[in-house]
Amino acid sequence: MPQPNQSATVPADSHSPPGRKPTFLSNLGADVPASLVVFLVALPLSLGIAAASGAPIMAGLIAAAVGGIVAGSLGGSPLQVSGPAAGLTVVVAGLVDEFGWQVTCAITAAAGVVQLLMGVSRIGRAALAVSPVVVKAMLAGIGITIILQQLHVLLGGQAAGSAIENLTGLPAAITNVELHSALLGLAVVAILLTWKFLPAAVRKIPGPLAAVVAVTALSVAVAPSVERISFSGSIFDAIALPTLPDGNWRAAAMAVITVALIASIESLLSAVAVDKMGGSRTNLNRELVGQGSANVVSGMLGGLPVTGVIVRSATNVEAGAASRSSAILHGVWVLVFSALFAGLIQLIPLSVLAGLLLVIGAKLIKVADIRTSLRTGDLLVYSVTLVCVVALNLLEGVIIGLALAALCVLWRVLRAQIQAHAPSAESLPWRVTIAGSCSFFALPRLNRVLHSVPEGHDVVVELNADYLDHAFREALVAWQKQQRNTGASVILEEHGTTAFSDAEDNTPQRQDPREFPLPPRTSWLPSGATPADDDAGRLPLRSILLGIDKYHRRHADKVRPLVQDLTEGQNPDTLFVACVDSRVNPNLITSSGPGDLLTLRNIGNVVCNDGSDASIDSALSFAVKGLSVDSIVICGHSNCGAMKAVIADAEGASPGMGKGFDTWLEHARPSYSALLASHPVGVAAAAEGYSRLDQLSMVNVALQLRKLEEHPVTGPALASGQLEATGLFYDICTARVVLVTPEGIEQLDPSMAVRA
């Protein structure tokens, strides 16, 4: 994915106007409400993650407070919120089982030191050099592990040490279910799943908080004996100094690297995601320094590892946070609540937190990620990584996934796609397709495929290479000469980025397709035409058919994925009204894909609002009422033949196009009168040096926009803001597009798109 440019400068903490330095107090109006919302989301999540990690409950709140205050103050992402994350739950649980809690705290602090060194060394961006499919599979594996673990807690039992043991133990857990515990946990799941369907006023309360509070209150009334969170003292009593491991230093060192890498990757990926949501550009090296500092402090105080958390960060952005003050204040609220109201936490049943964690774990498993990996050919990497994370452990699973991803990349680089396609008829040529990186590694396959083509048969070789080395080129040229010596014709068609040339004399091997003996043309030739007419290029139909043939061979397989979602219907966002001129290509000049534009083309790109043309009226009705488009574009162009006809008609010279064309000109004649009356658009176009003909085209666009405002279909929609209309002018000689407004013209630049 594209990443923001790294800079040594500290990013701005808010979106304040240039030249005005933001202050803590200037943003409190937005940051205080946002911090309270994030606090309400973070509180139950931190408790649940601590419970799932096998750590003291207060360790989750310590990490939340430290993440908010320390990482929020020192980090490079002003709107990111840090705290304990589900992504490290499995790792921490394993460390607690192997080393004990206080050694795990030492590992957390040491991992923070590693992150600090990474940030100081300015290798923050290098931490993102991980295949996204491996990260997504890792998160899905963590989600499955959390679900298998928390199902036992929800059913009133105890979770085992590994995902496999939890899976095999599920039948016994279901048999020995504790009914009250299970019902409370399922109630939390039900509330969270249905929360998004409730009225907006209700949804202002964070779903996790509402679920935990409501079901906890219910449990006090109907199930007072259910197992609950237990601890002694407040958050300050839970502070525990770390201790060094007693031997097994190699395993401890590996654990430090594991925690540091996973925490760094999760934090940086979350920061990049926050940037895309509208936050300030993140300084990734500074963010690593902030995360490392938070982990050092959290580990020294007895807290869980800290990372940037996308759930809390997204909540922070959506709540309207303006600066890092929101993240810092959220940490303060966690600290205050944990110190003053710790007793309330002990009312929460363990099965309630288990229900919360089940939903969190399920959200880590995204069907969209599976579909993406299938579409990109990475399903094997995704599946193997996921299975290894669940069956082995997180570190081994990620290492195996990265190794497999690297092998797949190497395989794709080394293995060119070379295939021979037999013709459907004897008169047609064979077709050999070559794609990818063509190096000497592919020579055995190249020779095998080329020699499968019978001698004496004509061949078209479609070369679509991104790399072509001398050995591959030499082998292809040698075979080409051998095949030609048998009396066959060999055509090389290049579609890639390399320039194929003869290995001996460096002569480009680009040939005119007409040199190739094409299949019988009788069915293509109109009555009275001869093959000589075709060979001379006087028959456009043959050109179209040849173009379709090339489309099927070169592009159809690439277009198919783009149009599969459009099979059952269309959902364009814009009606594009353009002239019929063959030089105007709406999809090209708007960089639109299949299904984006509903295009209406007519002579002079006019709009009829007097009911005189049913085709235009029906197109407008279908676009606005049937497809609910968001916008309508009127696009004129330079050197327009319709505008030439309008000028000729006004000057007394008939265009000579017939009665129908003369009638059609009635819709464009008012534009000429407006031009003579010094219409603002015409004046502006003249000042820019446009010809009288092009001035008329621009004025015509402005008048058609006015017709849209008066049209019975588009007028009300434009007035209510449901629809917007835009005028464009395509200057063919410069291939640039000009914005036409009722007041004049304006050159388009990227800042307009940003403002829009």
Tab-separated table of N, CA and C in Angstrom, residues 304-377:
chain	number	residue	atom	x	y	z
A	304	LEU	N	0.700	-4.632	30.808
A	304	LEU	CA	0.787	-5.416	29.573
A	304	LEU	C	1.582	-4.645	28.510
A	305	PRO	N	2.052	-5.335	27.463
A	305	PRO	CA	2.676	-4.622	26.342
A	305	PRO	C	1.701	-3.642	25.702
A	306	VAL	N	2.235	-2.540	25.205
A	306	VAL	CA	1.438	-1.459	24.627
A	306	VAL	C	1.674	-1.412	23.124
A	307	THR	N	0.603	-1.230	22.366
A	307	THR	CA	0.710	-0.989	20.923
A	307	THR	C	-0.317	0.064	20.531
A	308	GLY	N	-0.164	0.598	19.321
A	308	GLY	CA	-1.228	1.415	18.774
A	308	GLY	C	-2.404	0.517	18.425
A	309	VAL	N	-3.610	0.915	18.792
A	309	VAL	CA	-4.795	0.071	18.620
A	309	VAL	C	-5.763	0.756	17.664
A	310	ILE	N	-6.083	0.072	16.564
A	310	ILE	CA	-6.898	0.693	15.514
A	310	ILE	C	-8.325	0.940	15.985
A	311	VAL	N	-8.874	0.072	16.859
A	311	VAL	CA	-10.252	0.272	17.315
A	311	VAL	C	-10.371	1.580	18.086
A	312	ARG	N	-9.470	1.803	19.038
A	312	ARG	CA	-9.520	3.028	19.832
A	312	ARG	C	-9.139	4.242	18.992
A	313	SER	N	-8.176	4.062	18.089
A	313	SER	CA	-7.751	5.182	17.241
A	313	SER	C	-8.878	5.618	16.316
A	314	ALA	N	-9.572	4.636	15.708
A	314	ALA	CA	-10.695	4.972	14.829
A	314	ALA	C	-11.798	5.674	15.619
A	315	THR	N	-12.057	5.203	16.836
A	315	THR	CA	-13.049	5.855	17.693
A	315	THR	C	-12.639	7.289	17.999
A	316	ASN	N	-11.353	7.495	18.222
A	316	ASN	CA	-10.833	8.828	18.515
A	316	ASN	C	-11.061	9.783	17.354
A	317	VAL	N	-10.767	9.316	16.135
A	317	VAL	CA	-10.957	10.154	14.948
A	317	VAL	C	-12.439	10.451	14.729
A	318	GLU	N	-13.259	9.406	14.821
A	318	GLU	CA	-14.694	9.575	14.583
A	318	GLU	C	-15.340	10.468	15.637
A	319	ALA	N	-14.773	10.495	16.853
A	319	ALA	CA	-15.328	11.331	17.917
A	319	ALA	C	-14.918	12.794	17.774
A	320	GLY	N	-14.077	13.114	16.787
A	320	GLY	CA	-13.726	14.506	16.513
A	320	GLY	C	-12.487	15.015	17.205
A	321	ALA	N	-11.576	14.120	17.612
A	321	ALA	CA	-10.347	14.568	18.272
A	321	ALA	C	-9.542	15.456	17.330
A	322	ALA	N	-8.919	16.484	17.908
A	322	ALA	CA	-8.158	17.439	17.096
A	322	ALA	C	-6.659	17.343	17.307
A	323	SER	N	-6.199	16.734	18.412
A	323	SER	CA	-4.770	16.668	18.690
A	323	SER	C	-4.478	15.492	19.609
A	324	ARG	N	-3.208	15.360	19.972
A	324	ARG	CA	-2.791	14.270	20.849
A	324	ARG	C	-3.330	14.430	22.278
A	325	SER	N	-3.905	15.570	22.592
A	325	SER	CA	-4.474	15.772	23.929
A	325	SER	C	-5.555	14.749	24.237
A	326	SER	N	-6.297	14.329	23.211
A	326	SER	CA	-7.372	13.361	23.429
A	326	SER	C	-6.816	12.032	23.926
A	327	ALA	N	-5.753	11.524	23.281
A	327	ALA	CA	-5.159	10.258	23.707
A	327	ALA	C	-4.590	10.379	25.123
A	328	ILE	N	-3.949	11.502	25.409
A	328	ILE	CA	-3.365	11.695	26.753
A	328	ILE	C	-4.465	11.727	27.812
A	329	LEU	N	-5.533	12.466	27.544
A	329	LEU	CA	-6.620	12.581	28.518
A	329	LEU	C	-7.320	11.240	28.735
A	330	HIS	N	-7.428	10.455	27.665
A	330	HIS	CA	-8.058	9.135	27.833
A	330	HIS	C	-7.262	8.300	28.831
A	331	GLY	N	-5.926	8.414	28.786
A	331	GLY	CA	-5.094	7.707	29.760
A	331	GLY	C	-5.292	8.226	31.169
A	332	VAL	N	-5.503	9.520	31.281
A	332	VAL	CA	-5.753	10.111	32.600
A	332	VAL	C	-7.072	9.594	33.170
A	333	TRP	N	-8.113	9.524	32.319
A	333	TRP	CA	-9.416	9.024	32.802
A	333	TRP	C	-9.303	7.567	33.256
A	334	VAL	N	-8.542	6.744	32.525
A	334	VAL	CA	-8.348	5.346	32.925
A	334	VAL	C	-7.679	5.281	34.298
A	335	LEU	N	-6.670	6.123	34.479
A	335	LEU	CA	-5.937	6.137	35.752
A	335	LEU	C	-6.845	6.567	36.908
A	336	VAL	N	-7.628	7.606	36.698
A	336	VAL	CA	-8.519	8.102	37.750
A	336	VAL	C	-9.570	7.061	38.105
A	337	PHE	N	-10.188	6.455	37.081
A	337	PHE	CA	-11.219	5.448	37.344
A	337	PHE	C	-10.643	4.254	38.090
A	338	SER	N	-9.459	3.790	37.661
A	338	SER	CA	-8.851	2.611	38.285
A	338	SER	C	-8.490	2.876	39.738
A	339	ALA	N	-8.156	4.129	40.071
A	339	ALA	CA	-7.772	4.459	41.440
A	339	ALA	C	-8.976	4.634	42.352
A	340	LEU	N	-10.066	5.197	41.804
A	340	LEU	CA	-11.200	5.551	42.659
A	340	LEU	C	-12.344	4.543	42.633
A	341	PHE	N	-12.480	3.806	41.531
A	341	PHE	CA	-13.647	2.934	41.387
A	341	PHE	C	-13.260	1.491	41.076
A	342	ALA	N	-12.142	1.049	41.636
A	342	ALA	CA	-11.676	-0.315	41.357
A	342	ALA	C	-12.675	-1.355	41.828
A	343	GLY	N	-13.426	-1.049	42.879
A	343	GLY	CA	-14.381	-2.019	43.401
A	343	GLY	C	-15.454	-2.386	42.405
A	344	LEU	N	-15.851	-1.449	41.552
A	344	LEU	CA	-16.876	-1.735	40.541
A	344	LEU	C	-16.403	-2.784	39.542
A	345	ILE	N	-15.097	-2.792	39.281
A	345	ILE	CA	-14.564	-3.739	38.298
A	345	ILE	C	-14.766	-5.171	38.774
A	346	GLN	N	-14.717	-5.393	40.080
A	346	GLN	CA	-14.821	-6.750	40.609
A	346	GLN	C	-16.240	-7.311	40.524
A	347	LEU	N	-17.192	-6.505	40.086
A	347	LEU	CA	-18.545	-7.007	39.870
A	347	LEU	C	-18.701	-7.693	38.511
A	348	ILE	N	-17.728	-7.510	37.626
A	348	ILE	CA	-17.854	-8.020	36.253
A	348	ILE	C	-17.588	-9.523	36.224
A	349	PRO	N	-18.526	-10.335	35.733
A	349	PRO	CA	-18.287	-11.775	35.599
A	349	PRO	C	-17.246	-12.063	34.523
A	350	LEU	N	-16.480	-13.136	34.710
A	350	LEU	CA	-15.480	-13.517	33.709
A	350	LEU	C	-16.136	-13.876	32.384
A	351	SER	N	-17.310	-14.459	32.426
A	351	SER	CA	-17.981	-14.855	31.179
A	351	SER	C	-18.421	-13.629	30.378
A	352	VAL	N	-18.651	-12.497	31.068
A	352	VAL	CA	-19.004	-11.266	30.363
A	352	VAL	C	-17.810	-10.781	29.536
A	353	LEU	N	-16.632	-10.786	30.143
A	353	LEU	CA	-15.427	-10.422	29.385
A	353	LEU	C	-15.160	-11.436	28.289
A	354	ALA	N	-15.473	-12.711	28.537
A	354	ALA	CA	-15.283	-13.740	27.507
A	354	ALA	C	-16.170	-13.462	26.301
A	355	GLY	N	-17.423	-13.061	26.539
A	355	GLY	CA	-18.303	-12.709	25.426
A	355	GLY	C	-17.776	-11.532	24.634
A	356	LEU	N	-17.239	-10.530	25.351
A	356	LEU	CA	-16.641	-9.373	24.683
A	356	LEU	C	-15.456	-9.791	23.821
A	357	LEU	N	-14.611	-10.665	24.345
A	357	LEU	CA	-13.430	-11.111	23.610
A	357	LEU	C	-13.790	-12.004	22.432
A	358	LEU	N	-14.881	-12.758	22.536
A	358	LEU	CA	-15.321	-13.561	21.395
A	358	LEU	C	-15.622	-12.673	20.193
A	359	VAL	N	-16.297	-11.561	20.435
A	359	VAL	CA	-16.619	-10.642	19.342
A	359	VAL	C	-15.351	-9.975	18.807
A	360	ILE	N	-14.442	-9.585	19.720
A	360	ILE	CA	-13.172	-8.984	19.283
A	360	ILE	C	-12.386	-9.977	18.426
A	361	GLY	N	-12.309	-11.231	18.870
A	361	GLY	CA	-11.592	-12.246	18.103
A	361	GLY	C	-12.215	-12.477	16.746
A	362	ALA	N	-13.559	-12.484	16.693
A	362	ALA	CA	-14.236	-12.701	15.412
A	362	ALA	C	-13.963	-11.556	14.442
A	363	LYS	N	-13.832	-10.327	14.961
A	363	LYS	CA	-13.571	-9.178	14.092
A	363	LYS	C	-12.168	-9.216	13.490
A	364	LEU	N	-11.270	-9.976	14.106
A	364	LEU	CA	-9.928	-10.112	13.538
A	364	LEU	C	-9.919	-11.019	12.319
A	365	ILE	N	-10.968	-11.811	12.153
A	365	ILE	CA	-11.076	-12.726	11.007
A	365	ILE	C	-11.972	-12.056	9.977
A	366	LYS	N	-11.393	-11.565	8.902
A	366	LYS	CA	-12.142	-10.790	7.921
A	366	LYS	C	-12.276	-11.561	6.617
A	367	VAL	N	-13.525	-11.758	6.196
A	367	VAL	CA	-13.786	-12.464	4.939
A	367	VAL	C	-13.177	-11.694	3.767
A	368	ALA	N	-13.173	-10.361	3.865
A	368	ALA	CA	-12.603	-9.546	2.782
A	368	ALA	C	-11.128	-9.859	2.577
A	369	ASP	N	-10.396	-10.150	3.670
A	369	ASP	CA	-8.978	-10.491	3.540
A	369	ASP	C	-8.801	-11.825	2.811
A	370	ILE	N	-9.692	-12.766	3.085
A	370	ILE	CA	-9.621	-14.066	2.402
A	370	ILE	C	-9.902	-13.888	0.920
A	371	ARG	N	-10.903	-13.081	0.595
A	371	ARG	CA	-11.219	-12.838	-0.820
A	371	ARG	C	-10.055	-12.142	-1.521
A	372	THR	N	-9.446	-11.183	-0.839
A	372	THR	CA	-8.312	-10.479	-1.441
A	372	THR	C	-7.148	-11.424	-1.697
A	373	SER	N	-6.847	-12.278	-0.729
A	373	SER	CA	-5.745	-13.227	-0.906
A	373	SER	C	-6.048	-14.209	-2.026
A	374	LEU	N	-7.310	-14.569	-2.189
A	374	LEU	CA	-7.688	-15.465	-3.287
A	374	LEU	C	-7.524	-14.770	-4.621
A	375	ARG	N	-7.935	-13.488	-4.689
A	375	ARG	CA	-7.846	-12.751	-5.942
A	375	ARG	C	-6.403	-12.464	-6.341
A	376	THR	N	-5.526	-12.238	-5.351
A	376	THR	CA	-4.132	-11.891	-5.634
A	376	THR	C	-3.207	-13.110	-5.694
A	377	GLY	N	-3.768	-14.303	-5.504
A	377	GLY	CA	-2.950	-15.508	-5.566
A	377	GLY	C	-2.164	-15.778	-4.295
